[in-house]
CSV table of C-alpha atoms in Angstrom, one decimal:
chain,number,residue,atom,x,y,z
A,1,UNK,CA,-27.1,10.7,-13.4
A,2,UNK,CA,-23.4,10.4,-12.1
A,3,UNK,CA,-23.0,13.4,-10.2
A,4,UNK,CA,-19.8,14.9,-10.1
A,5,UNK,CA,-17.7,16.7,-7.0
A,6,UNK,CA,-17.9,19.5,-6.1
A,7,UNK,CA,-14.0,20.3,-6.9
A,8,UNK,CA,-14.8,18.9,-10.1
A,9,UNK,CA,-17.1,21.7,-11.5
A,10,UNK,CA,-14.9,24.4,-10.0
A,11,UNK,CA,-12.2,23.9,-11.4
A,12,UNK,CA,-11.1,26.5,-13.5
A,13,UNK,CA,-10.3,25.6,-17.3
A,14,UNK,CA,-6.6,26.9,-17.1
A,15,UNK,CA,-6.5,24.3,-14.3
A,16,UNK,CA,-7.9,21.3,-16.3
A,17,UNK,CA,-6.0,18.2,-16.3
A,18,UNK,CA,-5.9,15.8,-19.2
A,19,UNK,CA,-4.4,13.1,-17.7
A,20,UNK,CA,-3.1,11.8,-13.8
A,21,UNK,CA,-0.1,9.4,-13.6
A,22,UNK,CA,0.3,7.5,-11.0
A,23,UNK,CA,3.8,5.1,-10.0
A,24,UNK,CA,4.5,2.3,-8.2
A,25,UNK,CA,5.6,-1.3,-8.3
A,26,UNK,CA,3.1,-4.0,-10.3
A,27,UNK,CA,1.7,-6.1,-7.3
A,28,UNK,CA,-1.0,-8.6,-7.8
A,29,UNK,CA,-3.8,-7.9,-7.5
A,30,UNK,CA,-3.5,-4.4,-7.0
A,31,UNK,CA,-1.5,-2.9,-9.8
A,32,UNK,CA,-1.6,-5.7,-12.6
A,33,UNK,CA,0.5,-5.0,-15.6
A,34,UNK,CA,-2.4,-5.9,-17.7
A,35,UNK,CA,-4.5,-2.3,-16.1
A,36,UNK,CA,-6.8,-4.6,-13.7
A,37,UNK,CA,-6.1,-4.9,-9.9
A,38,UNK,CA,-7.6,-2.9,-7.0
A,39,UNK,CA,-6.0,0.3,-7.3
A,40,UNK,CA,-6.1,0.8,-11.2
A,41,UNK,CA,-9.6,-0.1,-10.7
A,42,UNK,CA,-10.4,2.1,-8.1
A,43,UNK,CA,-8.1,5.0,-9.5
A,44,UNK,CA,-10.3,5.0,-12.9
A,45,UNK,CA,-13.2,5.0,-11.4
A,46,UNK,CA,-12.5,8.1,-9.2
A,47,UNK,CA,-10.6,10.2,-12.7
A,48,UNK,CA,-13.5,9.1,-14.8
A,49,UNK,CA,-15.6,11.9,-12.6
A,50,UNK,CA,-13.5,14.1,-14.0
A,51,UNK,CA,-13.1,12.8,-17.9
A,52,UNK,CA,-9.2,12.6,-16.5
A,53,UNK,CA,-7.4,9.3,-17.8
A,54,UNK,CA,-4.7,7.7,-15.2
A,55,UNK,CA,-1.6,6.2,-16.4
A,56,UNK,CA,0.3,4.0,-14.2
A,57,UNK,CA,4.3,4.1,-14.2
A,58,UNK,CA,5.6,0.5,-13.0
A,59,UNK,CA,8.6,1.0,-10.9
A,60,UNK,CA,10.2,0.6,-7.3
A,61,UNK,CA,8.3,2.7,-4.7
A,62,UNK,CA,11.6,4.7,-3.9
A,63,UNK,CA,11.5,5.3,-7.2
A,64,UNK,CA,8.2,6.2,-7.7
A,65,UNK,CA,8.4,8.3,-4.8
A,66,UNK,CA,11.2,10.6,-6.6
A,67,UNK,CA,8.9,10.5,-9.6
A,68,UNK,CA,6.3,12.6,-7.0
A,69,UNK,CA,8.9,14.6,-5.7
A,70,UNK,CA,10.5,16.3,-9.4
A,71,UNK,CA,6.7,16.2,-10.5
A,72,UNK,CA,7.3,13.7,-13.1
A,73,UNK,CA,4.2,11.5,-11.5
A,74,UNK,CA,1.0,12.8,-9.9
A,75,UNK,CA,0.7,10.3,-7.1
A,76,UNK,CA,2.5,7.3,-5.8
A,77,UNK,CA,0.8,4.2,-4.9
A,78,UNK,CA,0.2,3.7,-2.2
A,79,UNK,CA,2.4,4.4,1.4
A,80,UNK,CA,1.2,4.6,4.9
A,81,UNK,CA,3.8,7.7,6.0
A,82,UNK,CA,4.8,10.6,4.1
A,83,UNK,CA,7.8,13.4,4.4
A,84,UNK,CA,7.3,16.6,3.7
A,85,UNK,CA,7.2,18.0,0.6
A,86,UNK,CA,5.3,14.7,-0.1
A,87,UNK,CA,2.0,14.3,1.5
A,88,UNK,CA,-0.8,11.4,1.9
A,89,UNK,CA,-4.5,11.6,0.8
A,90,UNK,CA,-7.0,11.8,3.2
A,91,UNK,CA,-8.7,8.7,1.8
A,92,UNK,CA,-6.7,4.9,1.5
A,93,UNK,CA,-6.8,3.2,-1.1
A,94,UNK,CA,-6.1,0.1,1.1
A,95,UNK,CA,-6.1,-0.9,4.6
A,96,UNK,CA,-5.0,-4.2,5.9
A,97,UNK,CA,-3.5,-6.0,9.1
A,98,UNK,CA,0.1,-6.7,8.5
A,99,UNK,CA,1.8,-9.8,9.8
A,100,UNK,CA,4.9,-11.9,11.1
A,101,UNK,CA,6.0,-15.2,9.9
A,102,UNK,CA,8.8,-16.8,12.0
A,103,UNK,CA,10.3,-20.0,13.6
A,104,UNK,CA,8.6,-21.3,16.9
A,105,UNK,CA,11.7,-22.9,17.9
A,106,UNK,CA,13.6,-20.1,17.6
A,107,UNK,CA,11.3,-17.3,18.9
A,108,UNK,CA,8.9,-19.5,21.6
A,109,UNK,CA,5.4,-18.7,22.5
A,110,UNK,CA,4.0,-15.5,20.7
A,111,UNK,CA,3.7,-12.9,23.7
A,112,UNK,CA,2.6,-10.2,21.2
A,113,UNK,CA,4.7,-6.7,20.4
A,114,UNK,CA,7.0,-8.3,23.3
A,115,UNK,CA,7.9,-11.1,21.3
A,116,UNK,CA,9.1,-8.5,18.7
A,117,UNK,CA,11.1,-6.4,21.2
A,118,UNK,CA,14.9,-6.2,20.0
A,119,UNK,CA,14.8,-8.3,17.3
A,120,UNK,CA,15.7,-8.3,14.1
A,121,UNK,CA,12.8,-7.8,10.9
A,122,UNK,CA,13.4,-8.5,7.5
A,123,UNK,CA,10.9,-6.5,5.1
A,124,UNK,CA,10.8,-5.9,1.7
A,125,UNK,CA,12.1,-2.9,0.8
A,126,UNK,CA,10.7,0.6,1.5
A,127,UNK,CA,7.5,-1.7,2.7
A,128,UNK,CA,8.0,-1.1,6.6
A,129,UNK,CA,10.3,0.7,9.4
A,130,UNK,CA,10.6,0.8,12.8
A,131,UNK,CA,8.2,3.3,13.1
A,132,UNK,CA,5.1,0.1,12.3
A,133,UNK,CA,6.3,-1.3,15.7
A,134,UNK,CA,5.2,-0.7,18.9
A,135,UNK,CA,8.7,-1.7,20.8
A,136,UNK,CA,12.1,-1.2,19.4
A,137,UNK,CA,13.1,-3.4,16.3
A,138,UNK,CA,15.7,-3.8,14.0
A,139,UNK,CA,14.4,-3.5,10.0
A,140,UNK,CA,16.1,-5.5,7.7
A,141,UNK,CA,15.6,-4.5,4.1
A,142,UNK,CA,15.9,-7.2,1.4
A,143,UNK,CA,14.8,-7.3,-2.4
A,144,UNK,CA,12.1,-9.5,-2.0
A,145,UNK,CA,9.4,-11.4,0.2
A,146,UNK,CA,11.1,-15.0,-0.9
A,147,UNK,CA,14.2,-13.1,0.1
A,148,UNK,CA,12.8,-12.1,3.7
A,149,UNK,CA,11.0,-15.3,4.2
A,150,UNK,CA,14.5,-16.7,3.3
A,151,UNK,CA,16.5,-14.8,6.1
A,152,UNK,CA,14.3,-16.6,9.0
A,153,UNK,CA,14.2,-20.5,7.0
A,154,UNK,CA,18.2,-20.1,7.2
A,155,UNK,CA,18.1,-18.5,11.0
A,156,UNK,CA,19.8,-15.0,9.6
A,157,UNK,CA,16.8,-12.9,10.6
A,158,UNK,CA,13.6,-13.4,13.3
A,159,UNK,CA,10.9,-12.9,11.6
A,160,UNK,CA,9.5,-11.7,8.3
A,161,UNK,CA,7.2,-8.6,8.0
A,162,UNK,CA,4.6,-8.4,5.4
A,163,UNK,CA,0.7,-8.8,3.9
A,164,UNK,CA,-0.9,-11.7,4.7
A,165,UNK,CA,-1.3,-12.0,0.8
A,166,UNK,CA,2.4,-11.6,0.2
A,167,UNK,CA,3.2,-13.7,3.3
A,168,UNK,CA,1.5,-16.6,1.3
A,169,UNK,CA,2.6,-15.6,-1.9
A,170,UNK,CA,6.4,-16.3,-0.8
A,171,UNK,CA,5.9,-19.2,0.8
A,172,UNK,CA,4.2,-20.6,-2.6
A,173,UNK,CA,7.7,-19.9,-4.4
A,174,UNK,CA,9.5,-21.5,-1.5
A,175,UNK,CA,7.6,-24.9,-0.8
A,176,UNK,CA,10.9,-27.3,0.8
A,177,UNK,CA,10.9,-26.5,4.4
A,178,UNK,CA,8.2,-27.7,7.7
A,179,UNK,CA,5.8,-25.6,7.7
A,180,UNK,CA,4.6,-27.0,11.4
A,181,UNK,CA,7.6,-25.3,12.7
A,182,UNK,CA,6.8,-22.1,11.5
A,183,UNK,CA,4.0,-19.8,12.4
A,184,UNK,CA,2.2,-16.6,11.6
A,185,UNK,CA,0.9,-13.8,13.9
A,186,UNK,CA,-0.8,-10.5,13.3
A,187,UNK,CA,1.7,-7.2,14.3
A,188,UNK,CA,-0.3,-4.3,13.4
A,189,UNK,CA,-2.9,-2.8,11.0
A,190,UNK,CA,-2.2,0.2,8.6
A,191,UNK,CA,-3.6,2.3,5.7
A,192,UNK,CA,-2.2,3.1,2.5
A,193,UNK,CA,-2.9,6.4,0.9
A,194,UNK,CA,-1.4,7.9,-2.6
A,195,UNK,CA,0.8,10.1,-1.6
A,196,UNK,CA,1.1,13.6,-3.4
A,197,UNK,CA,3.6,16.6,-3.6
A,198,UNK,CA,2.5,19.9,-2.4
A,199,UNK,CA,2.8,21.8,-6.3
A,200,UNK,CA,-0.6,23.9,-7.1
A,201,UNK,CA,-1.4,21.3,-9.9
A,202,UNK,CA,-0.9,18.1,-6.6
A,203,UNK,CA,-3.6,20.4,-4.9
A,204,UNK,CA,-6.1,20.2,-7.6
A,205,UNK,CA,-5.3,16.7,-8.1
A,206,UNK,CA,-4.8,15.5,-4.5
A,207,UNK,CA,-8.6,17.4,-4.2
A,208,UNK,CA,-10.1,15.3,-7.2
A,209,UNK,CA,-9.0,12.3,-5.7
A,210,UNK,CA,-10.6,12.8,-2.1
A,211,UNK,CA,-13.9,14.4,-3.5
A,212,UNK,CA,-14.1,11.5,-5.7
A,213,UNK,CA,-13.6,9.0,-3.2
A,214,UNK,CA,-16.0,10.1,-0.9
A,215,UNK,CA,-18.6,10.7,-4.0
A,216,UNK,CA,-18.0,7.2,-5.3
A,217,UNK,CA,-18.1,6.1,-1.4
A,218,UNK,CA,-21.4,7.6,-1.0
A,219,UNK,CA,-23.0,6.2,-4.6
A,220,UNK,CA,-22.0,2.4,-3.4
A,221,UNK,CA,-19.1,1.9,-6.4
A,222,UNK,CA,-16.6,1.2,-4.3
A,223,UNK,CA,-17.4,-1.7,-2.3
A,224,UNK,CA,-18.0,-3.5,-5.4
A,225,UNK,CA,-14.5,-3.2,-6.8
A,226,UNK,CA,-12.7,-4.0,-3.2
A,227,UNK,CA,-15.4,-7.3,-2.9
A,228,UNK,CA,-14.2,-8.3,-6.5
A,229,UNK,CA,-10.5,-8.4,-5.9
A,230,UNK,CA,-11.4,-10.1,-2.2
A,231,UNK,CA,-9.4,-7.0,0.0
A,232,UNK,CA,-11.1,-5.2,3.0
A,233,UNK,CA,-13.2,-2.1,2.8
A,234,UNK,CA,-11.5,0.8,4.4
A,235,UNK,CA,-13.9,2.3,6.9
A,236,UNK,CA,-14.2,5.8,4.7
A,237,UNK,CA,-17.0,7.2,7.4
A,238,UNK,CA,-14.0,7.5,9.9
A,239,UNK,CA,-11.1,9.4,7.9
């Protein structure tokens, strides 16, 4: 028998919730538009415990953040940094090393965070600030990771920020240039949490989510689901 958390069968019936949405962009593998993709997966698994049904709201995470914030949406998916009266889960629902992509010519041997000190990042936008650097940077927002990968293959920007996954997704849509004289390094790891507001009905759901993580953690249901859509399991034990 599926046992259920303990938030789960205390909360009280005027409390019930029929249905969580979440909001965020569609990324592969993640948020599909077709419902499959790490966190849908993962999501529906964790609201099932509660006989709750998630619906997702595709938009831009800036948007979806101000979905949170007038209480439109339960949760956005996913960010590694929240401001107040928005709030992260204790639990990720991802965890991943980040990385740069930039010319060798132009930036020479890879000394680490030193190699990033002063210069200028492009990033997708709302994906990363200068806060996910160790040394000062300068963050350039752009549209899109084409876009950022892009600004360095024209010399506008130094390097390019993102997943390894959207890294190589890019550079699939932009196959002309020498590949030799570009390189990829790692420049930091981070988790991404839903992040909630701080309403009574976000502290019942924000609850549900944890106690469900950890209970589907604990029952082995997770590490299926991450294995399936080939992204790393977040050490759960330690957060």
């Amino acid at each position: 028998m599926l046992l259920l958390p303990v938030s789960a069968r205390c909360v009280e019936p005027a409390e019930r919730i029929s249905e969580v949405v979440s909001a965020g962009p569609s990324w592969d593998t993640f948020t599909n538009r077709d419902g499959t993709g790490l966190y849908h997966e993962v999501l529906n698994a964790v609201f099932a415990l509660y006989g709750i049904k998630v619906r997702h709201e595709y938009v831009p995470s800036d948007r979806a953040d101000e979905l949170v914030r007038l209480g439109w949406a339960d949760m956005m998916t996913c960010d590694d940094r929240a401001e107040p009266p928005l709030r992260l889960a204790r639990y990720p629902l991802y965890v991943n090393d980040y990385h740069v992509f930039f010319n060798k010519d132009r930036i020479g041997p890879w000394n680490g965070a030193e190699s990033l000190r002063g210069k200028e990042i492009a990033a997708q936008k709302g994906f990363y600030h200068d806060w996910d650097f160790p040394v000062p940077v300068r963050i350039r927002e752009m549209p899109s990771g084409v876009k950022c990968l892009e600004m360095v293959l024209l010399g506008r920007s130094d390097f390019y920020v993102d997943d390894m996954a959207f890294i190589q997704d890019s550079i699939r849509k932009e196959p002309k240039f020498d590949r030799a004289a570009f390189d990829i390094r790692k420049a930091g790891r981070r988790s991404y949490h839903p992040m909630f507001n701080t309403t009574p009905r976000s502290d019942v759901v924000i609850r549900m989510y944890d106690d469900g993580m950890r209970t589907l953690h604990e029952q082995g249901v997770l590490r299926p689901i991450y294995e399936k859509w080939g992204h790393t399991y977040p050490d759960f034990d330690n957060h």
